[in-house]
């Protein structure tokens, strides 16, 4: 139960960080630096004598990663709302378990895909490796990708059966053993209940 409480706090923290990330992304175009970048892009376009700057791949990449980010934030919002005590108490265990485990994993996958599409091919370009260090978005993908791969591994039939048995209360020995004091010689050393 104590570990589940920590998982809840980590999930709420991830929702808070995602909400701050979305808010910051909305406010970013309002900054003065972004206005200068737009003006510089317009000047470069005039100097290059190009009337149309539409790069199809960049447009699709942006649309995909924004859509995945919105979906991930929406899923995290559902998780945050269902973790409120008043709503969590109104759900039965099956509904609560589905929301927290299944939707939690979906949110992780959507967030990971959001970061992957943000990076797109930039992870493989030499110009993004400053001081021989990879870009930050590749470093942030390490833990989520390991978790997704482990979850995929545990979904294989050989692991899935054993995990479902453990969740239902199965133990390897099948009984509880109690050790008696060393000076007790009349009874067996262990008792199977």
mmCIF file of C-alpha atoms in Angstrom:
data_model
loop_
_atom_site.group_PDB
_atom_site.id
_atom_site.type_symbol
_atom_site.label_atom_id
_atom_site.label_comp_id
_atom_site.label_asym_id
_atom_site.label_seq_id
_atom_site.Cartn_x
_atom_site.Cartn_y
_atom_site.Cartn_z
ATOM 1 C CA UNK A 1 0.000 0.000 0.000
ATOM 2 C CA UNK A 2 2.873 2.377 0.785
ATOM 3 C CA UNK A 3 4.411 1.796 -2.675
ATOM 4 C CA UNK A 4 1.063 2.520 -4.333
ATOM 5 C CA UNK A 5 0.927 5.863 -2.534
ATOM 6 C CA UNK A 6 4.343 6.748 -3.985
ATOM 7 C CA UNK A 7 3.172 5.716 -7.442
ATOM 8 C CA UNK A 8 0.190 8.024 -7.048
ATOM 9 C CA UNK A 9 2.437 10.962 -6.122
ATOM 10 C CA UNK A 10 4.749 10.264 -9.071
ATOM 11 C CA UNK A 11 1.741 10.151 -11.401
ATOM 12 C CA UNK A 12 0.401 13.440 -10.057
ATOM 13 C CA UNK A 13 3.851 14.964 -10.434
ATOM 14 C CA UNK A 14 3.999 13.809 -14.064
ATOM 15 C CA UNK A 15 0.593 15.425 -14.679
ATOM 16 C CA UNK A 16 1.814 18.664 -13.090
ATOM 17 C CA UNK A 17 4.978 18.678 -15.227
ATOM 18 C CA UNK A 18 2.976 17.926 -18.393
ATOM 19 C CA UNK A 19 0.547 20.762 -17.611
ATOM 20 C CA UNK A 20 3.454 23.176 -17.035
ATOM 21 C CA UNK A 21 5.062 21.981 -20.284
ATOM 22 C CA UNK A 22 1.819 22.652 -22.188
ATOM 23 C CA UNK A 23 1.395 26.084 -20.583
ATOM 24 C CA UNK A 24 4.988 27.015 -21.398
ATOM 25 C CA UNK A 25 4.545 25.805 -24.986
ATOM 26 C CA UNK A 26 1.481 28.045 -25.353
ATOM 27 C CA UNK A 27 3.357 31.064 -23.993
ATOM 28 C CA UNK A 28 6.531 30.485 -26.020
ATOM 29 C CA UNK A 29 5.305 32.198 -29.237
ATOM 30 C CA UNK A 30 4.452 35.327 -27.223
ATOM 31 C CA UNK A 31 8.106 35.959 -26.388
ATOM 32 C CA UNK A 32 10.246 38.591 -28.081
ATOM 33 C CA UNK A 33 12.788 36.010 -29.295
ATOM 34 C CA UNK A 34 10.142 34.210 -31.319
ATOM 35 C CA UNK A 35 9.123 37.472 -33.015
ATOM 36 C CA UNK A 36 12.735 38.073 -34.081
ATOM 37 C CA UNK A 37 12.931 34.536 -35.448
ATOM 38 C CA UNK A 38 9.800 35.131 -37.554
ATOM 39 C CA UNK A 39 11.229 38.404 -38.887
ATOM 40 C CA UNK A 40 14.589 36.743 -39.655
ATOM 41 C CA UNK A 41 12.816 33.907 -41.467
ATOM 42 C CA UNK A 42 10.841 36.439 -43.538
ATOM 43 C CA UNK A 43 14.030 38.338 -44.439
ATOM 44 C CA UNK A 44 15.770 35.106 -45.473
ATOM 45 C CA UNK A 45 12.738 34.186 -47.571
ATOM 46 C CA UNK A 46 12.812 37.561 -49.377
ATOM 47 C CA UNK A 47 16.589 37.399 -49.929
ATOM 48 C CA UNK A 48 16.324 33.857 -51.323
ATOM 49 C CA UNK A 49 13.442 35.038 -53.549
ATOM 50 C CA UNK A 50 11.137 32.256 -52.370
ATOM 51 C CA UNK A 51 7.438 32.936 -52.148
ATOM 52 C CA UNK A 52 6.415 29.690 -50.488
ATOM 53 C CA UNK A 53 8.195 27.976 -47.575
ATOM 54 C CA UNK A 54 6.193 24.835 -46.911
ATOM 55 C CA UNK A 55 8.202 21.786 -45.909
ATOM 56 C CA UNK A 56 5.751 18.899 -45.923
ATOM 57 C CA UNK A 57 7.738 16.654 -43.567
ATOM 58 C CA UNK A 58 8.164 19.396 -40.952
ATOM 59 C CA UNK A 59 4.465 20.259 -41.042
ATOM 60 C CA UNK A 60 3.444 16.612 -40.548
ATOM 61 C CA UNK A 61 6.002 16.111 -37.800
ATOM 62 C CA UNK A 62 4.726 19.151 -35.935
ATOM 63 C CA UNK A 63 1.084 18.135 -36.288
ATOM 64 C CA UNK A 64 1.807 14.593 -35.101
ATOM 65 C CA UNK A 65 3.863 15.558 -32.064
ATOM 66 C CA UNK A 66 1.383 18.249 -31.004
ATOM 67 C CA UNK A 67 -1.517 15.792 -31.353
ATOM 68 C CA UNK A 68 0.323 13.136 -29.352
ATOM 69 C CA UNK A 69 1.160 15.696 -26.670
ATOM 70 C CA UNK A 70 -2.483 16.772 -26.369
ATOM 71 C CA UNK A 71 -3.612 13.133 -26.160
ATOM 72 C CA UNK A 72 -0.987 12.382 -23.507
ATOM 73 C CA UNK A 73 -2.017 15.418 -21.447
ATOM 74 C CA UNK A 74 -5.676 14.407 -21.751
ATOM 75 C CA UNK A 75 -4.908 10.882 -20.565
ATOM 76 C CA UNK A 76 -2.827 12.204 -17.671
ATOM 77 C CA UNK A 77 -5.718 14.523 -16.789
ATOM 78 C CA UNK A 78 -8.058 11.532 -16.539
ATOM 79 C CA UNK A 79 -5.556 9.784 -14.300
ATOM 80 C CA UNK A 80 -5.210 12.851 -12.084
ATOM 81 C CA UNK A 81 -8.973 13.251 -11.742
ATOM 82 C CA UNK A 82 -9.530 9.585 -10.884
ATOM 83 C CA UNK A 83 -6.818 9.728 -8.237
ATOM 84 C CA UNK A 84 -8.847 12.273 -6.251
ATOM 85 C CA UNK A 85 -10.204 10.529 -3.135
ATOM 86 C CA UNK A 86 -13.845 11.422 -3.822
ATOM 87 C CA UNK A 87 -13.756 9.953 -7.332
ATOM 88 C CA UNK A 88 -11.495 7.021 -6.445
ATOM 89 C CA UNK A 89 -13.952 5.979 -3.716
ATOM 90 C CA UNK A 90 -16.864 6.013 -6.167
ATOM 91 C CA UNK A 91 -15.123 3.555 -8.532
ATOM 92 C CA UNK A 92 -15.019 -0.170 -7.915
ATOM 93 C CA UNK A 93 -11.636 -1.924 -7.860
ATOM 94 C CA UNK A 94 -11.868 -3.148 -11.455
ATOM 95 C CA UNK A 95 -12.594 0.339 -12.829
ATOM 96 C CA UNK A 96 -9.925 1.966 -10.673
ATOM 97 C CA UNK A 97 -7.360 -0.671 -11.643
ATOM 98 C CA UNK A 98 -8.152 -0.236 -15.342
ATOM 99 C CA UNK A 99 -7.867 3.537 -15.184
ATOM 100 C CA UNK A 100 -4.659 3.577 -13.170
ATOM 101 C CA UNK A 101 -2.760 0.723 -14.843
ATOM 102 C CA UNK A 102 -4.040 0.624 -18.424
ATOM 103 C CA UNK A 103 -4.528 4.344 -18.961
ATOM 104 C CA UNK A 104 -1.285 5.002 -17.101
ATOM 105 C CA UNK A 105 0.583 2.816 -19.571
ATOM 106 C CA UNK A 106 -1.243 4.452 -22.505
ATOM 107 C CA UNK A 107 -0.190 7.871 -21.176
ATOM 108 C CA UNK A 108 3.416 6.670 -20.955
ATOM 109 C CA UNK A 109 3.327 5.379 -24.546
ATOM 110 C CA UNK A 110 1.715 8.592 -25.842
ATOM 111 C CA UNK A 111 4.268 10.750 -24.008
ATOM 112 C CA UNK A 112 7.128 8.662 -25.371
ATOM 113 C CA UNK A 113 5.752 8.891 -28.914
ATOM 114 C CA UNK A 114 5.363 12.663 -28.434
ATOM 115 C CA UNK A 115 9.056 12.935 -27.589
ATOM 116 C CA UNK A 116 10.101 10.581 -30.400
ATOM 117 C CA UNK A 117 8.204 12.565 -33.028
ATOM 118 C CA UNK A 118 9.618 15.801 -31.633
ATOM 119 C CA UNK A 119 13.103 14.433 -32.182
ATOM 120 C CA UNK A 120 12.235 12.769 -35.509
ATOM 121 C CA UNK A 121 15.522 12.448 -37.431
ATOM 122 C CA UNK A 122 17.449 14.957 -35.323
ATOM 123 C CA UNK A 123 18.680 12.161 -33.072
ATOM 124 C CA UNK A 124 20.786 10.890 -35.964
ATOM 125 C CA UNK A 125 22.242 14.190 -37.194
ATOM 126 C CA UNK A 126 25.809 15.035 -36.185
ATOM 127 C CA UNK A 127 25.024 18.742 -35.803
ATOM 128 C CA UNK A 128 22.842 18.051 -32.732
ATOM 129 C CA UNK A 129 25.643 16.315 -30.822
ATOM 130 C CA UNK A 130 27.258 19.293 -29.120
ATOM 131 C CA UNK A 131 30.352 18.412 -27.078
ATOM 132 C CA UNK A 132 29.821 14.772 -28.145
ATOM 133 C CA UNK A 133 26.668 14.582 -25.990
ATOM 134 C CA UNK A 134 23.345 13.407 -27.398
ATOM 135 C CA UNK A 135 20.364 15.778 -27.528
ATOM 136 C CA UNK A 136 18.353 15.975 -24.308
ATOM 137 C CA UNK A 137 15.244 14.382 -25.796
ATOM 138 C CA UNK A 138 17.180 11.172 -26.472
ATOM 139 C CA UNK A 139 18.324 11.029 -22.845
ATOM 140 C CA UNK A 140 14.779 11.469 -21.544
ATOM 141 C CA UNK A 141 13.616 8.515 -23.619
ATOM 142 C CA UNK A 142 15.852 5.970 -21.887
ATOM 143 C CA UNK A 143 13.668 5.145 -18.851
ATOM 144 C CA UNK A 144 10.272 5.196 -20.642
ATOM 145 C CA UNK A 145 11.558 2.949 -23.434
ATOM 146 C CA UNK A 146 12.929 0.456 -20.880
ATOM 147 C CA UNK A 147 9.561 0.429 -19.079
ATOM 148 C CA UNK A 148 7.648 -0.076 -22.343
ATOM 149 C CA UNK A 149 9.975 -2.903 -23.405
ATOM 150 C CA UNK A 150 9.648 -4.563 -19.980
ATOM 151 C CA UNK A 151 5.853 -4.291 -20.150
ATOM 152 C CA UNK A 152 5.945 -5.849 -23.621
ATOM 153 C CA UNK A 153 8.145 -8.642 -22.297
ATOM 154 C CA UNK A 154 5.742 -9.314 -19.416
ATOM 155 C CA UNK A 155 2.859 -9.569 -21.883
ATOM 156 C CA UNK A 156 4.442 -12.646 -23.463
ATOM 157 C CA UNK A 157 2.500 -15.824 -22.559
ATOM 158 C CA UNK A 158 5.352 -17.430 -20.601
ATOM 159 C CA UNK A 159 5.527 -14.476 -18.191
ATOM 160 C CA UNK A 160 1.872 -13.473 -18.306
ATOM 161 C CA UNK A 161 0.560 -16.737 -16.799
ATOM 162 C CA UNK A 162 2.984 -16.632 -13.904
ATOM 163 C CA UNK A 163 2.266 -12.950 -13.209
ATOM 164 C CA UNK A 164 -1.483 -13.531 -13.201
ATOM 165 C CA UNK A 165 -1.011 -16.406 -10.723
ATOM 166 C CA UNK A 166 1.092 -14.187 -8.458
ATOM 167 C CA UNK A 167 -1.556 -11.449 -8.610
ATOM 168 C CA UNK A 168 -4.165 -14.000 -7.513
ATOM 169 C CA UNK A 169 -2.073 -14.891 -4.441
ATOM 170 C CA UNK A 170 -0.052 -17.903 -5.615
ATOM 171 C CA UNK A 171 3.181 -18.623 -3.719
ATOM 172 C CA UNK A 172 5.997 -20.896 -4.839
ATOM 173 C CA UNK A 173 6.119 -23.178 -1.768
ATOM 174 C CA UNK A 174 2.369 -23.327 -1.341
ATOM 175 C CA UNK A 175 2.428 -23.065 2.441
ATOM 176 C CA UNK A 176 3.512 -20.846 5.258
ATOM 177 C CA UNK A 177 6.410 -22.124 7.343
ATOM 178 C CA UNK A 178 6.812 -21.365 11.024
ATOM 179 C CA UNK A 179 10.148 -22.020 12.728
ATOM 180 C CA UNK A 180 10.060 -23.382 16.289
ATOM 181 C CA UNK A 181 12.651 -22.549 18.938
ATOM 182 C CA UNK A 182 15.861 -24.595 18.831
ATOM 183 C CA UNK A 183 15.277 -26.285 22.218
ATOM 184 C CA UNK A 184 11.870 -27.675 21.192
ATOM 185 C CA UNK A 185 12.581 -31.362 20.416
ATOM 186 C CA UNK A 186 9.146 -33.007 20.556
ATOM 187 C CA UNK A 187 7.608 -31.414 17.470
ATOM 188 C CA UNK A 188 8.684 -31.026 13.856
ATOM 189 C CA UNK A 189 11.028 -28.212 13.001
ATOM 190 C CA UNK A 190 8.496 -26.583 10.635
ATOM 191 C CA UNK A 191 4.762 -26.578 10.340
ATOM 192 C CA UNK A 192 2.838 -26.336 7.060
ATOM 193 C CA UNK A 193 -0.434 -24.482 7.376
#
